[in-house]
Amino acid sequence: SQKIEQNSEALNIQEGKTATLTCNYTNYSPAYLQWYRQDPGRGPVFLLLIRENEKEKRKERLKVTFDTTLKQSLFHITASQPADSATYLCALGGDDKIIFGKGTRLHILP
Amino acid sequence: GAGVSQSPSNKVTEKGKDVELRCDPISGHTALYWYRQSLGQGLEFLIYFQGNSAPDKSGLPSDRFSAERTGGSVSTLTIQRTQQEDSAVYLCASSLDRALGQPQHFGDGTRLSIL
């Protein structure tokens, strides 16, 4: 069955450094991948979309890569700030289906 | 605001009671999704509405769960004869259409607690 894996352990990063989150998947060939941010008690908020024929996407301090051979996406936040602390979810989609990972909690330490 | 609105934000009820959760999507969004999120778990897909098409109910966990979308706008998710395992946050999302990769816009959810 289709499976998405995100690092279940919280990630602690020093302020100013680059945070890198990983999303791995198996038994699936998604047409696109999305990243969302979720704060406690709130719904997820869309951040970035990358399609299967794209290798990299950037938006301000955010960068996403998509390697369909490794079946992996990396999500980078450069010059991280305490306000970047949240849970980050990856989501894979194709046809009419979208599947969300469980998310990785990121803590940016001041 | 112009975002997705869900009500109530919190609901506590006794086991065996029926509950109804409401979602007001963003105006003009034709696609509407319901998800369930339990502590430490990912978003579990429940049901998807697209325009006037028949909904995709493949994620509903049992026949106690049902949902409708009236007039292509507001949606209600109904859980009958609630069980303790139904306790979770129920999230609604809408998107502009069903085009691949369309971002989903989420509400802040209804936190349901079954005593």
Short mmCIF file of C-alpha atoms in Angstrom, two decimals:
data_model
loop_
_atom_site.label_atom_id
_atom_site.label_comp_id
_atom_site.label_asym_id
_atom_site.label_seq_id
_atom_site.Cartn_x
_atom_site.Cartn_y
_atom_site.Cartn_z
CA SER A 1 0.00 0.00 0.00
CA GLN A 2 1.03 3.61 -0.46
CA LYS A 3 3.17 4.93 2.35
CA ILE A 4 4.61 8.33 3.27
CA GLU A 5 7.34 8.67 5.88
CA GLN A 6 8.31 11.84 7.62
CA ASN A 7 10.72 12.00 10.52
CA SER A 8 8.52 11.29 13.52
CA GLU A 9 11.02 12.79 15.95
CA ALA A 10 11.08 16.53 16.50
CA LEU A 11 13.86 18.42 14.79
CA ASN A 12 15.72 21.06 16.81
CA ILE A 13 17.65 23.65 14.81
CA GLN A 14 19.59 26.67 15.99
CA GLU A 15 18.22 30.01 14.83
CA GLY A 16 19.92 31.22 11.65
CA LYS A 17 20.80 27.72 10.44
CA THR A 18 19.13 25.83 7.62
CA ALA A 19 16.45 23.35 8.62
CA THR A 20 16.00 20.34 6.33
CA LEU A 21 12.97 18.08 6.55
CA THR A 22 12.58 14.81 4.68
CA CYS A 23 9.58 13.15 3.08
CA ASN A 24 10.00 9.62 1.71
CA TYR A 25 7.36 7.58 -0.04
CA THR A 26 6.86 4.06 -1.35
CA ASN A 27 4.47 2.23 -3.66
CA TYR A 28 3.36 5.45 -5.30
CA SER A 29 4.18 7.59 -8.32
CA PRO A 30 2.73 10.97 -7.44
CA ALA A 31 2.03 13.64 -10.02
CA TYR A 32 2.87 16.32 -7.47
CA LEU A 33 3.98 16.93 -3.93
CA GLN A 34 2.91 19.69 -1.56
CA TRP A 35 4.24 20.98 1.74
CA TYR A 36 2.01 22.45 4.44
CA ARG A 37 2.69 24.11 7.77
CA GLN A 38 0.49 23.39 10.79
CA ASP A 39 0.54 25.33 14.05
CA PRO A 40 -1.00 23.91 17.26
CA GLY A 41 -4.78 24.16 17.23
CA ARG A 42 -4.87 25.37 13.64
CA GLY A 43 -5.47 23.80 10.26
CA PRO A 44 -2.60 23.19 7.83
CA VAL A 45 -1.53 26.07 5.62
CA PHE A 46 -0.27 25.45 2.07
CA LEU A 47 3.35 26.45 1.43
CA LEU A 48 4.70 25.00 -1.81
CA LEU A 49 3.79 22.74 -4.72
CA ILE A 50 6.29 20.82 -6.84
CA ARG A 51 5.30 18.65 -9.78
CA GLU A 52 6.85 15.36 -10.86
CA ASN A 53 8.73 16.97 -13.76
CA GLU A 54 10.29 19.64 -11.53
CA LYS A 55 13.47 19.13 -9.54
CA GLU A 56 13.40 22.19 -7.32
CA LYS A 57 11.10 25.03 -6.27
CA ARG A 58 11.90 28.12 -4.22
CA LYS A 59 9.79 30.66 -2.38
CA GLU A 60 11.54 33.25 -0.26
CA ARG A 61 13.47 31.30 2.42
CA LEU A 62 11.87 28.00 1.42
CA LYS A 63 13.24 25.45 -1.03
CA VAL A 64 11.75 22.10 -2.00
CA THR A 65 13.39 19.34 -4.02
CA PHE A 66 11.66 16.35 -5.56
CA ASP A 67 13.60 13.23 -6.56
CA THR A 68 11.27 10.71 -8.18
CA THR A 69 14.09 8.16 -8.47
CA LEU A 70 14.86 8.22 -4.75
CA LYS A 71 11.14 8.76 -4.01
CA GLN A 72 12.06 11.60 -1.73
CA SER A 73 11.39 15.29 -1.19
CA LEU A 74 13.54 17.59 0.90
CA PHE A 75 12.14 20.80 2.41
CA HIS A 76 14.65 23.46 3.41
CA ILE A 77 14.15 26.61 5.46
CA THR A 78 17.19 28.88 5.26
CA ALA A 79 18.08 31.49 7.88
CA SER A 80 15.58 29.83 10.21
CA GLN A 81 13.71 31.89 12.80
CA PRO A 82 11.85 30.91 15.99
CA ALA A 83 8.63 31.84 14.15
CA ASP A 84 9.31 28.94 11.77
CA SER A 85 8.65 26.50 14.63
CA ALA A 86 5.66 24.38 13.63
CA THR A 87 4.74 20.97 12.25
CA TYR A 88 5.40 20.52 8.55
CA LEU A 89 3.34 18.06 6.51
CA CYS A 90 4.13 16.69 3.08
CA ALA A 91 1.32 15.53 0.83
CA LEU A 92 1.48 13.44 -2.32
CA GLY A 93 -1.16 13.65 -5.00
CA GLY A 94 -2.21 12.28 -8.34
CA ASP A 95 -5.49 11.59 -10.13
CA ASP A 96 -8.10 12.51 -7.56
CA LYS A 97 -6.22 11.35 -4.49
CA ILE A 98 -3.97 13.16 -2.07
CA ILE A 99 -2.22 11.48 0.86
CA PHE A 100 -0.73 13.36 3.81
CA GLY A 101 2.24 12.36 5.93
CA LYS A 102 2.12 12.54 9.71
CA GLY A 103 4.35 15.59 9.78
CA THR A 104 7.62 16.57 11.42
CA ARG A 105 7.74 18.99 14.35
CA LEU A 106 10.38 21.64 13.91
CA HIS A 107 11.74 23.70 16.80
CA ILE A 108 13.95 26.68 16.01
CA LEU A 109 15.98 27.47 19.09
CA PRO A 110 16.80 31.13 19.78
CA GLY B 1 -12.59 36.71 6.83
CA ALA B 2 -12.53 34.86 3.52
CA GLY B 3 -11.12 31.59 4.83
CA VAL B 4 -12.71 28.21 5.51
CA SER B 5 -14.91 28.36 8.59
CA GLN B 6 -15.79 25.37 10.78
CA SER B 7 -18.22 25.12 13.66
CA PRO B 8 -18.31 24.34 16.44
CA SER B 9 -14.63 24.70 17.28
CA ASN B 10 -15.05 22.26 20.16
CA LYS B 11 -17.69 19.63 20.83
CA VAL B 12 -17.96 17.38 23.87
CA THR B 13 -20.68 14.76 23.85
CA GLU B 14 -21.60 11.49 25.41
CA LYS B 15 -21.03 8.15 23.75
CA GLY B 16 -24.02 7.12 21.68
CA LYS B 17 -25.15 10.64 20.78
CA ASP B 18 -25.23 12.01 17.23
CA VAL B 19 -23.10 15.01 16.28
CA GLU B 20 -23.16 17.35 13.31
CA LEU B 21 -20.13 19.34 12.21
CA ARG B 22 -20.35 22.24 9.81
CA CYS B 23 -17.97 23.61 7.17
CA ASP B 24 -18.28 26.85 5.23
CA PRO B 25 -15.79 26.70 2.35
CA ILE B 26 -14.23 29.64 0.56
CA SER B 27 -16.73 31.18 -1.83
CA GLY B 28 -16.26 29.89 -5.36
CA HIS B 29 -14.33 26.78 -4.36
CA THR B 30 -15.89 23.76 -6.01
CA ALA B 31 -13.89 21.07 -4.20
CA LEU B 32 -14.46 20.30 -0.52
CA TYR B 33 -12.71 17.71 1.65
CA TRP B 34 -13.20 16.31 5.13
CA TYR B 35 -10.30 14.83 7.10
CA ARG B 36 -9.83 13.42 10.57
CA GLN B 37 -6.65 14.02 12.57
CA SER B 38 -5.90 12.10 15.73
CA LEU B 39 -3.07 12.95 18.11
CA GLY B 40 0.25 12.15 16.48
CA GLN B 41 -1.42 10.91 13.32
CA GLY B 42 -1.59 12.27 9.83
CA LEU B 43 -4.66 13.54 8.12
CA GLU B 44 -7.04 10.69 7.41
CA PHE B 45 -9.16 11.34 4.32
CA LEU B 46 -12.89 10.92 4.89
CA ILE B 47 -14.89 12.30 1.96
CA TYR B 48 -14.49 14.58 -1.06
CA PHE B 49 -17.08 16.67 -2.91
CA GLN B 50 -16.45 18.13 -6.37
CA GLY B 51 -19.14 20.35 -7.85
CA ASN B 52 -22.27 18.39 -8.65
CA SER B 53 -20.46 15.06 -9.02
CA ALA B 54 -21.18 12.15 -6.72
CA PRO B 55 -18.95 12.46 -3.65
CA ASP B 56 -15.98 10.18 -3.07
CA LYS B 57 -16.94 8.46 0.19
CA SER B 58 -14.13 5.92 0.14
CA GLY B 59 -12.54 7.22 3.35
CA LEU B 60 -15.57 7.08 5.62
CA PRO B 61 -14.65 4.59 8.39
CA SER B 62 -18.15 3.21 8.98
CA ASP B 63 -21.78 3.70 8.03
CA ARG B 64 -22.20 5.86 11.15
CA PHE B 65 -20.43 8.61 9.20
CA SER B 66 -22.17 10.61 6.50
CA ALA B 67 -21.76 13.99 4.88
CA GLU B 68 -23.66 16.23 2.56
CA ARG B 69 -23.00 19.42 0.73
CA THR B 70 -25.97 21.62 0.02
CA GLY B 71 -26.08 24.00 -2.93
CA GLY B 72 -22.42 23.34 -3.67
CA SER B 73 -21.39 25.36 -0.65
CA VAL B 74 -21.87 24.51 3.03
CA SER B 75 -21.12 20.96 4.10
CA THR B 76 -22.12 19.01 7.20
CA LEU B 77 -20.45 15.87 8.52
CA THR B 78 -22.71 13.76 10.69
CA ILE B 79 -21.55 11.03 13.05
CA GLN B 80 -24.31 8.85 14.46
CA ARG B 81 -24.11 6.84 17.67
CA THR B 82 -20.70 8.26 18.51
CA GLN B 83 -17.99 6.02 19.95
CA GLN B 84 -14.92 7.00 21.97
CA GLU B 85 -12.66 6.18 19.03
CA ASP B 86 -14.39 8.96 17.10
CA SER B 87 -12.60 11.50 19.31
CA ALA B 88 -10.32 13.53 17.03
CA VAL B 89 -10.00 16.85 15.24
CA TYR B 90 -12.18 16.98 12.14
CA LEU B 91 -10.76 19.26 9.47
CA CYS B 92 -12.46 20.63 6.40
CA ALA B 93 -10.63 22.00 3.37
CA SER B 94 -11.69 23.54 0.10
CA SER B 95 -9.88 24.16 -3.15
CA LEU B 96 -10.66 26.12 -6.28
CA ASP B 97 -11.27 23.06 -8.41
CA ARG B 98 -10.02 19.54 -8.92
CA ALA B 99 -7.00 20.47 -11.05
CA LEU B 100 -3.96 18.50 -10.02
CA GLY B 101 -1.98 20.20 -7.31
CA GLN B 102 -4.57 22.81 -6.38
CA PRO B 103 -3.72 23.95 -2.84
CA GLN B 104 -6.19 23.00 -0.16
CA HIS B 105 -7.34 25.72 2.23
CA PHE B 106 -8.11 24.34 5.65
CA GLY B 107 -10.34 25.48 8.46
CA ASP B 108 -9.11 25.25 12.03
CA GLY B 109 -11.15 22.14 12.68
CA THR B 110 -13.68 20.88 15.18
CA ARG B 111 -12.16 19.14 18.19
CA LEU B 112 -14.57 16.33 19.05
CA SER B 113 -14.39 14.61 22.42
CA ILE B 114 -16.58 11.61 23.15
CA LEU B 115 -17.00 10.87 26.87
#
